[in-house]
Amino acid sequence: MTDPYRVFVTEGTFGVLDDGVIAVETADWSNRLVAPMTQGALIVTGINTGYVEVTVLAQDSPPAELAADTWEEIVEVSLHAPTGNLQVESLDLGPVANDAAVLAPSGAAWYRLRVHAEGRETLRDKTSMEPVERYLLIAWPGPREDTAILRTSENVERSLHVQPTNTVQEPTPMPESNPPTRRPN
């Protein structure tokens, strides 16, 4: 496991991005913690702007057991890493460090990402330059599967009441749109 990184958050998100690609138009926001995209995922924070603490762990197989009870929310999703350069990134500042751990130990492939969160309700929608939220991200190669809600909080529970089920479909690419045609004046 790596030492925790301080990740700068803007507008309540940071990324687990493959080669820096942010396909936000394909994000599935249904569980309110992790939004898988056609490539990578976005993590939804409680704070709007500031720093959070993120620990990452890449492994060859799923974790043997669920993490300690200190984690308030745990959600697991499938994500695609077509280049195999899956890293934690600030959406404003890029990768958290030059030597940031790559979360794609098997290169280009499908992965499962288990996101653990604590403290997202501490300063909801506020700014915090000192981390009040912690995240543990564990990734391993695995087939594409439905989202799994492993532990919930009020925040995740609220989102589940909006959704008809706690499983979500994998994101699909948006069709390319044609530019609007202009009428002659």
PDB file of C-alpha atoms in Angstrom:
ATOM      1  CA  MET A   1       0.000   0.000   0.000  1.00  0.00           C
ATOM      2  CA  THR A   2       1.195   3.473  -0.772  1.00  0.00           C
ATOM      3  CA  ASP A   3       1.332   6.407   1.601  1.00  0.00           C
ATOM      4  CA  PRO A   4      -1.773   8.591   1.350  1.00  0.00           C
ATOM      5  CA  TYR A   5      -1.842  11.279  -1.312  1.00  0.00           C
ATOM      6  CA  ARG A   6      -3.349  14.712  -0.858  1.00  0.00           C
ATOM      7  CA  VAL A   7      -5.660  15.183  -3.827  1.00  0.00           C
ATOM      8  CA  PHE A   8      -7.062  18.577  -4.777  1.00  0.00           C
ATOM      9  CA  VAL A   9     -10.820  18.464  -5.404  1.00  0.00           C
ATOM     10  CA  THR A  10     -12.837  20.904  -7.487  1.00  0.00           C
ATOM     11  CA  GLU A  11     -16.610  20.885  -7.827  1.00  0.00           C
ATOM     12  CA  GLY A  12     -16.799  17.825  -5.571  1.00  0.00           C
ATOM     13  CA  THR A  13     -14.875  15.323  -7.706  1.00  0.00           C
ATOM     14  CA  PHE A  14     -11.494  13.807  -8.416  1.00  0.00           C
ATOM     15  CA  GLY A  15     -10.635  11.146 -10.947  1.00  0.00           C
ATOM     16  CA  VAL A  16      -9.306   7.655 -11.359  1.00  0.00           C
ATOM     17  CA  LEU A  17      -8.343   8.343 -14.937  1.00  0.00           C
ATOM     18  CA  ASP A  18      -6.786   6.286 -17.690  1.00  0.00           C
ATOM     19  CA  ASP A  19      -4.185   8.434 -19.432  1.00  0.00           C
ATOM     20  CA  GLY A  20      -5.929  11.597 -18.215  1.00  0.00           C
ATOM     21  CA  VAL A  21      -9.129  11.047 -20.230  1.00  0.00           C
ATOM     22  CA  ILE A  22     -12.279  12.486 -18.622  1.00  0.00           C
ATOM     23  CA  ALA A  23     -15.320  11.117 -20.479  1.00  0.00           C
ATOM     24  CA  VAL A  24     -17.723  12.952 -18.142  1.00  0.00           C
ATOM     25  CA  GLU A  25     -20.608  12.715 -20.632  1.00  0.00           C
ATOM     26  CA  THR A  26     -20.597   8.920 -20.114  1.00  0.00           C
ATOM     27  CA  ALA A  27     -20.453   9.021 -16.284  1.00  0.00           C
ATOM     28  CA  ASP A  28     -23.020   6.981 -14.359  1.00  0.00           C
ATOM     29  CA  TRP A  29     -23.727   9.093 -11.239  1.00  0.00           C
ATOM     30  CA  SER A  30     -26.404   6.764  -9.801  1.00  0.00           C
ATOM     31  CA  ASN A  31     -24.682   5.675  -6.553  1.00  0.00           C
ATOM     32  CA  ARG A  32     -23.309   9.145  -5.608  1.00  0.00           C
ATOM     33  CA  LEU A  33     -19.855   7.883  -4.639  1.00  0.00           C
ATOM     34  CA  VAL A  34     -18.127   6.563  -7.755  1.00  0.00           C
ATOM     35  CA  ALA A  35     -19.208   7.333 -11.328  1.00  0.00           C
ATOM     36  CA  PRO A  36     -17.749   4.862 -13.833  1.00  0.00           C
ATOM     37  CA  MET A  37     -17.192   6.211 -17.329  1.00  0.00           C
ATOM     38  CA  THR A  38     -16.352   4.504 -20.613  1.00  0.00           C
ATOM     39  CA  GLN A  39     -12.747   5.034 -19.524  1.00  0.00           C
ATOM     40  CA  GLY A  40     -11.883   5.438 -15.826  1.00  0.00           C
ATOM     41  CA  ALA A  41     -14.165   6.841 -13.118  1.00  0.00           C
ATOM     42  CA  LEU A  42     -14.933   9.964 -11.101  1.00  0.00           C
ATOM     43  CA  ILE A  43     -15.066   9.927  -7.309  1.00  0.00           C
ATOM     44  CA  VAL A  44     -17.693  12.180  -5.687  1.00  0.00           C
ATOM     45  CA  THR A  45     -16.548  13.943  -2.531  1.00  0.00           C
ATOM     46  CA  GLY A  46     -18.454  15.712   0.221  1.00  0.00           C
ATOM     47  CA  ILE A  47     -16.411  18.910   0.004  1.00  0.00           C
ATOM     48  CA  ASN A  48     -16.752  21.144  -3.021  1.00  0.00           C
ATOM     49  CA  THR A  49     -13.174  22.422  -3.104  1.00  0.00           C
ATOM     50  CA  GLY A  50     -10.007  21.557  -1.227  1.00  0.00           C
ATOM     51  CA  TYR A  51      -7.973  18.516  -0.326  1.00  0.00           C
ATOM     52  CA  VAL A  52      -8.878  14.925   0.511  1.00  0.00           C
ATOM     53  CA  GLU A  53      -6.605  12.073   1.574  1.00  0.00           C
ATOM     54  CA  VAL A  54      -6.453   9.124  -0.849  1.00  0.00           C
ATOM     55  CA  THR A  55      -4.660   5.809  -0.378  1.00  0.00           C
ATOM     56  CA  VAL A  56      -4.367   3.490  -3.380  1.00  0.00           C
ATOM     57  CA  LEU A  57      -3.729  -0.213  -3.667  1.00  0.00           C
ATOM     58  CA  ALA A  58      -3.350  -2.176  -6.911  1.00  0.00           C
ATOM     59  CA  GLN A  59      -3.460  -5.932  -6.629  1.00  0.00           C
ATOM     60  CA  ASP A  60      -3.782  -9.039  -8.787  1.00  0.00           C
ATOM     61  CA  SER A  61      -6.984 -10.373  -7.208  1.00  0.00           C
ATOM     62  CA  PRO A  62     -10.011  -9.166  -5.193  1.00  0.00           C
ATOM     63  CA  PRO A  63      -9.494  -8.299  -1.523  1.00  0.00           C
ATOM     64  CA  ALA A  64      -9.964 -11.326   0.744  1.00  0.00           C
ATOM     65  CA  GLU A  65     -12.334  -9.450   3.056  1.00  0.00           C
ATOM     66  CA  LEU A  66     -14.182  -6.196   3.461  1.00  0.00           C
ATOM     67  CA  ALA A  67     -12.165  -3.344   4.998  1.00  0.00           C
ATOM     68  CA  ALA A  68     -12.474  -2.346   8.641  1.00  0.00           C
ATOM     69  CA  ASP A  69     -15.695  -0.876  10.012  1.00  0.00           C
ATOM     70  CA  THR A  70     -14.271   2.655  10.004  1.00  0.00           C
ATOM     71  CA  TRP A  71     -15.315   3.140   6.377  1.00  0.00           C
ATOM     72  CA  GLU A  72     -18.773   4.710   6.119  1.00  0.00           C
ATOM     73  CA  GLU A  73     -19.323   3.937   2.432  1.00  0.00           C
ATOM     74  CA  ILE A  74     -17.938   1.215   0.173  1.00  0.00           C
ATOM     75  CA  VAL A  75     -18.942   0.884  -3.477  1.00  0.00           C
ATOM     76  CA  GLU A  76     -17.420  -1.381  -6.107  1.00  0.00           C
ATOM     77  CA  VAL A  77     -17.612  -0.719  -9.861  1.00  0.00           C
ATOM     78  CA  SER A  78     -16.117  -1.993 -13.092  1.00  0.00           C
ATOM     79  CA  LEU A  79     -13.983   0.366 -15.075  1.00  0.00           C
ATOM     80  CA  HIS A  80     -12.093   0.159 -18.315  1.00  0.00           C
ATOM     81  CA  ALA A  81      -8.447   1.161 -18.725  1.00  0.00           C
ATOM     82  CA  PRO A  82      -7.740   0.928 -22.479  1.00  0.00           C
ATOM     83  CA  THR A  83      -4.189   2.301 -22.109  1.00  0.00           C
ATOM     84  CA  GLY A  84      -3.411   0.714 -18.726  1.00  0.00           C
ATOM     85  CA  ASN A  85      -2.306   4.038 -17.236  1.00  0.00           C
ATOM     86  CA  LEU A  86      -4.954   4.282 -14.517  1.00  0.00           C
ATOM     87  CA  GLN A  87      -4.022   6.903 -11.871  1.00  0.00           C
ATOM     88  CA  VAL A  88      -5.610   9.102  -9.237  1.00  0.00           C
ATOM     89  CA  GLU A  89      -5.832  12.648 -10.570  1.00  0.00           C
ATOM     90  CA  SER A  90      -7.063  16.055  -9.565  1.00  0.00           C
ATOM     91  CA  LEU A  91      -9.329  17.297 -12.337  1.00  0.00           C
ATOM     92  CA  ASP A  92      -7.546  20.672 -12.156  1.00  0.00           C
ATOM     93  CA  LEU A  93      -3.956  19.688 -11.361  1.00  0.00           C
ATOM     94  CA  GLY A  94      -3.540  16.286 -13.065  1.00  0.00           C
ATOM     95  CA  PRO A  95      -1.850  13.212 -11.538  1.00  0.00           C
ATOM     96  CA  VAL A  96      -1.299  13.486  -7.781  1.00  0.00           C
ATOM     97  CA  ALA A  97       2.452  12.871  -8.109  1.00  0.00           C
ATOM     98  CA  ASN A  98       5.036  12.063 -10.764  1.00  0.00           C
ATOM     99  CA  ASP A  99       5.475   8.673  -9.140  1.00  0.00           C
ATOM    100  CA  ALA A 100       1.765   8.100  -8.415  1.00  0.00           C
ATOM    101  CA  ALA A 101       0.841   4.449  -8.171  1.00  0.00           C
ATOM    102  CA  VAL A 102      -0.700   3.016 -11.305  1.00  0.00           C
ATOM    103  CA  LEU A 103      -3.936   1.205 -10.472  1.00  0.00           C
ATOM    104  CA  ALA A 104      -3.774  -1.042 -13.552  1.00  0.00           C
ATOM    105  CA  PRO A 105      -1.270  -3.795 -12.678  1.00  0.00           C
ATOM    106  CA  SER A 106      -2.239  -5.869 -15.741  1.00  0.00           C
ATOM    107  CA  GLY A 107      -2.035  -3.034 -18.259  1.00  0.00           C
ATOM    108  CA  ALA A 108      -4.919  -2.343 -20.632  1.00  0.00           C
ATOM    109  CA  ALA A 109      -7.943  -4.286 -19.330  1.00  0.00           C
ATOM    110  CA  TRP A 110     -11.175  -4.195 -17.342  1.00  0.00           C
ATOM    111  CA  TYR A 111     -10.768  -3.673 -13.594  1.00  0.00           C
ATOM    112  CA  ARG A 112     -12.887  -3.715 -10.477  1.00  0.00           C
ATOM    113  CA  LEU A 113     -12.456  -0.633  -8.314  1.00  0.00           C
ATOM    114  CA  ARG A 114     -13.535  -0.701  -4.675  1.00  0.00           C
ATOM    115  CA  VAL A 115     -13.931   2.808  -3.278  1.00  0.00           C
ATOM    116  CA  HIS A 116     -13.989   3.274   0.509  1.00  0.00           C
ATOM    117  CA  ALA A 117     -14.994   6.676   1.887  1.00  0.00           C
ATOM    118  CA  GLU A 118     -15.080   8.325   5.299  1.00  0.00           C
ATOM    119  CA  GLY A 119     -16.012  11.878   6.303  1.00  0.00           C
ATOM    120  CA  ARG A 120     -18.009  12.974   3.241  1.00  0.00           C
ATOM    121  CA  GLU A 121     -20.691  14.567   5.441  1.00  0.00           C
ATOM    122  CA  THR A 122     -18.195  16.532   7.601  1.00  0.00           C
ATOM    123  CA  LEU A 123     -18.082  19.700   5.458  1.00  0.00           C
ATOM    124  CA  ARG A 124     -20.662  18.988   2.752  1.00  0.00           C
ATOM    125  CA  ASP A 125     -20.338  21.440  -0.176  1.00  0.00           C
ATOM    126  CA  LYS A 126     -17.759  23.526   1.712  1.00  0.00           C
ATOM    127  CA  THR A 127     -14.059  24.258   1.173  1.00  0.00           C
ATOM    128  CA  SER A 128     -11.329  22.577   3.219  1.00  0.00           C
ATOM    129  CA  MET A 129      -7.630  23.030   2.610  1.00  0.00           C
ATOM    130  CA  GLU A 130      -6.909  20.378   5.258  1.00  0.00           C
ATOM    131  CA  PRO A 131      -8.263  16.886   4.491  1.00  0.00           C
ATOM    132  CA  VAL A 132     -11.415  15.979   6.442  1.00  0.00           C
ATOM    133  CA  GLU A 133     -12.273  13.093   4.100  1.00  0.00           C
ATOM    134  CA  ARG A 134     -10.388   9.838   3.539  1.00  0.00           C
ATOM    135  CA  TYR A 135     -10.582   7.414   0.639  1.00  0.00           C
ATOM    136  CA  LEU A 136      -9.103   3.978   0.037  1.00  0.00           C
ATOM    137  CA  LEU A 137      -9.105   2.815  -3.585  1.00  0.00           C
ATOM    138  CA  ILE A 138      -8.377  -0.836  -4.345  1.00  0.00           C
ATOM    139  CA  ALA A 139      -8.164  -2.006  -7.963  1.00  0.00           C
ATOM    140  CA  TRP A 140      -7.670  -5.455  -9.477  1.00  0.00           C
ATOM    141  CA  PRO A 141      -8.203  -7.014 -12.913  1.00  0.00           C
ATOM    142  CA  GLY A 142     -11.704  -8.424 -13.227  1.00  0.00           C
ATOM    143  CA  PRO A 143     -14.566  -8.913 -15.617  1.00  0.00           C
ATOM    144  CA  ARG A 144     -17.180  -6.252 -16.183  1.00  0.00           C
ATOM    145  CA  GLU A 145     -19.919  -6.606 -13.546  1.00  0.00           C
ATOM    146  CA  ASP A 146     -22.742  -4.551 -12.077  1.00  0.00           C
ATOM    147  CA  THR A 147     -22.048  -1.965  -9.414  1.00  0.00           C
ATOM    148  CA  ALA A 148     -22.086  -3.377  -5.875  1.00  0.00           C
ATOM    149  CA  ILE A 149     -23.046  -1.279  -2.845  1.00  0.00           C
ATOM    150  CA  LEU A 150     -21.109  -2.949  -0.016  1.00  0.00           C
ATOM    151  CA  ARG A 151     -21.674  -0.409   2.751  1.00  0.00           C
ATOM    152  CA  THR A 152     -23.983   2.580   2.755  1.00  0.00           C
ATOM    153  CA  SER A 153     -24.419   5.877   4.503  1.00  0.00           C
ATOM    154  CA  GLU A 154     -27.352   8.272   4.459  1.00  0.00           C
ATOM    155  CA  ASN A 155     -25.912   9.862   1.322  1.00  0.00           C
ATOM    156  CA  VAL A 156     -25.771   6.579  -0.605  1.00  0.00           C
ATOM    157  CA  GLU A 157     -29.128   5.481   0.820  1.00  0.00           C
ATOM    158  CA  ARG A 158     -30.767   8.672  -0.506  1.00  0.00           C
ATOM    159  CA  SER A 159     -29.443   7.922  -3.991  1.00  0.00           C
ATOM    160  CA  LEU A 160     -30.713   4.346  -3.826  1.00  0.00           C
ATOM    161  CA  HIS A 161     -34.248   5.588  -3.119  1.00  0.00           C
ATOM    162  CA  VAL A 162     -34.064   7.575  -6.329  1.00  0.00           C
ATOM    163  CA  GLN A 163     -32.863   4.548  -8.307  1.00  0.00           C
ATOM    164  CA  PRO A 164     -35.129   1.569  -9.032  1.00  0.00           C
ATOM    165  CA  THR A 165     -32.309  -0.839  -8.072  1.00  0.00           C
ATOM    166  CA  ASN A 166     -28.852  -0.733  -6.528  1.00  0.00           C
ATOM    167  CA  THR A 167     -27.219  -2.108  -9.655  1.00  0.00           C
ATOM    168  CA  VAL A 168     -26.394   0.088 -12.588  1.00  0.00           C
ATOM    169  CA  GLN A 169     -25.674  -0.494 -16.216  1.00  0.00           C
ATOM    170  CA  GLU A 170     -22.160   0.062 -17.465  1.00  0.00           C
ATOM    171  CA  PRO A 171     -21.776   3.372 -19.259  1.00  0.00           C
ATOM    172  CA  THR A 172     -21.981   3.337 -23.025  1.00  0.00           C
ATOM    173  CA  PRO A 173     -20.198   5.768 -25.304  1.00  0.00           C
ATOM    174  CA  MET A 174     -22.199   8.755 -26.444  1.00  0.00           C
ATOM    175  CA  PRO A 175     -22.886   8.806 -30.178  1.00  0.00           C
ATOM    176  CA  GLU A 176     -20.904  11.363 -32.075  1.00  0.00           C
ATOM    177  CA  SER A 177     -23.061  14.351 -32.756  1.00  0.00           C
ATOM    178  CA  ASN A 178     -23.085  16.228 -36.005  1.00  0.00           C
ATOM    179  CA  PRO A 179     -22.512  19.955 -35.736  1.00  0.00           C
ATOM    180  CA  PRO A 180     -25.681  21.954 -36.231  1.00  0.00           C
ATOM    181  CA  THR A 181     -26.228  23.077 -39.768  1.00  0.00           C
ATOM    182  CA  ARG A 182     -26.578  26.774 -40.389  1.00  0.00           C
ATOM    183  CA  ARG A 183     -29.275  28.276 -42.462  1.00  0.00           C
ATOM    184  CA  PRO A 184     -28.257  30.873 -44.991  1.00  0.00           C
ATOM    185  CA  ASN A 185     -29.283  34.387 -44.010  1.00  0.00           C
TER     186      ASN A 185
END
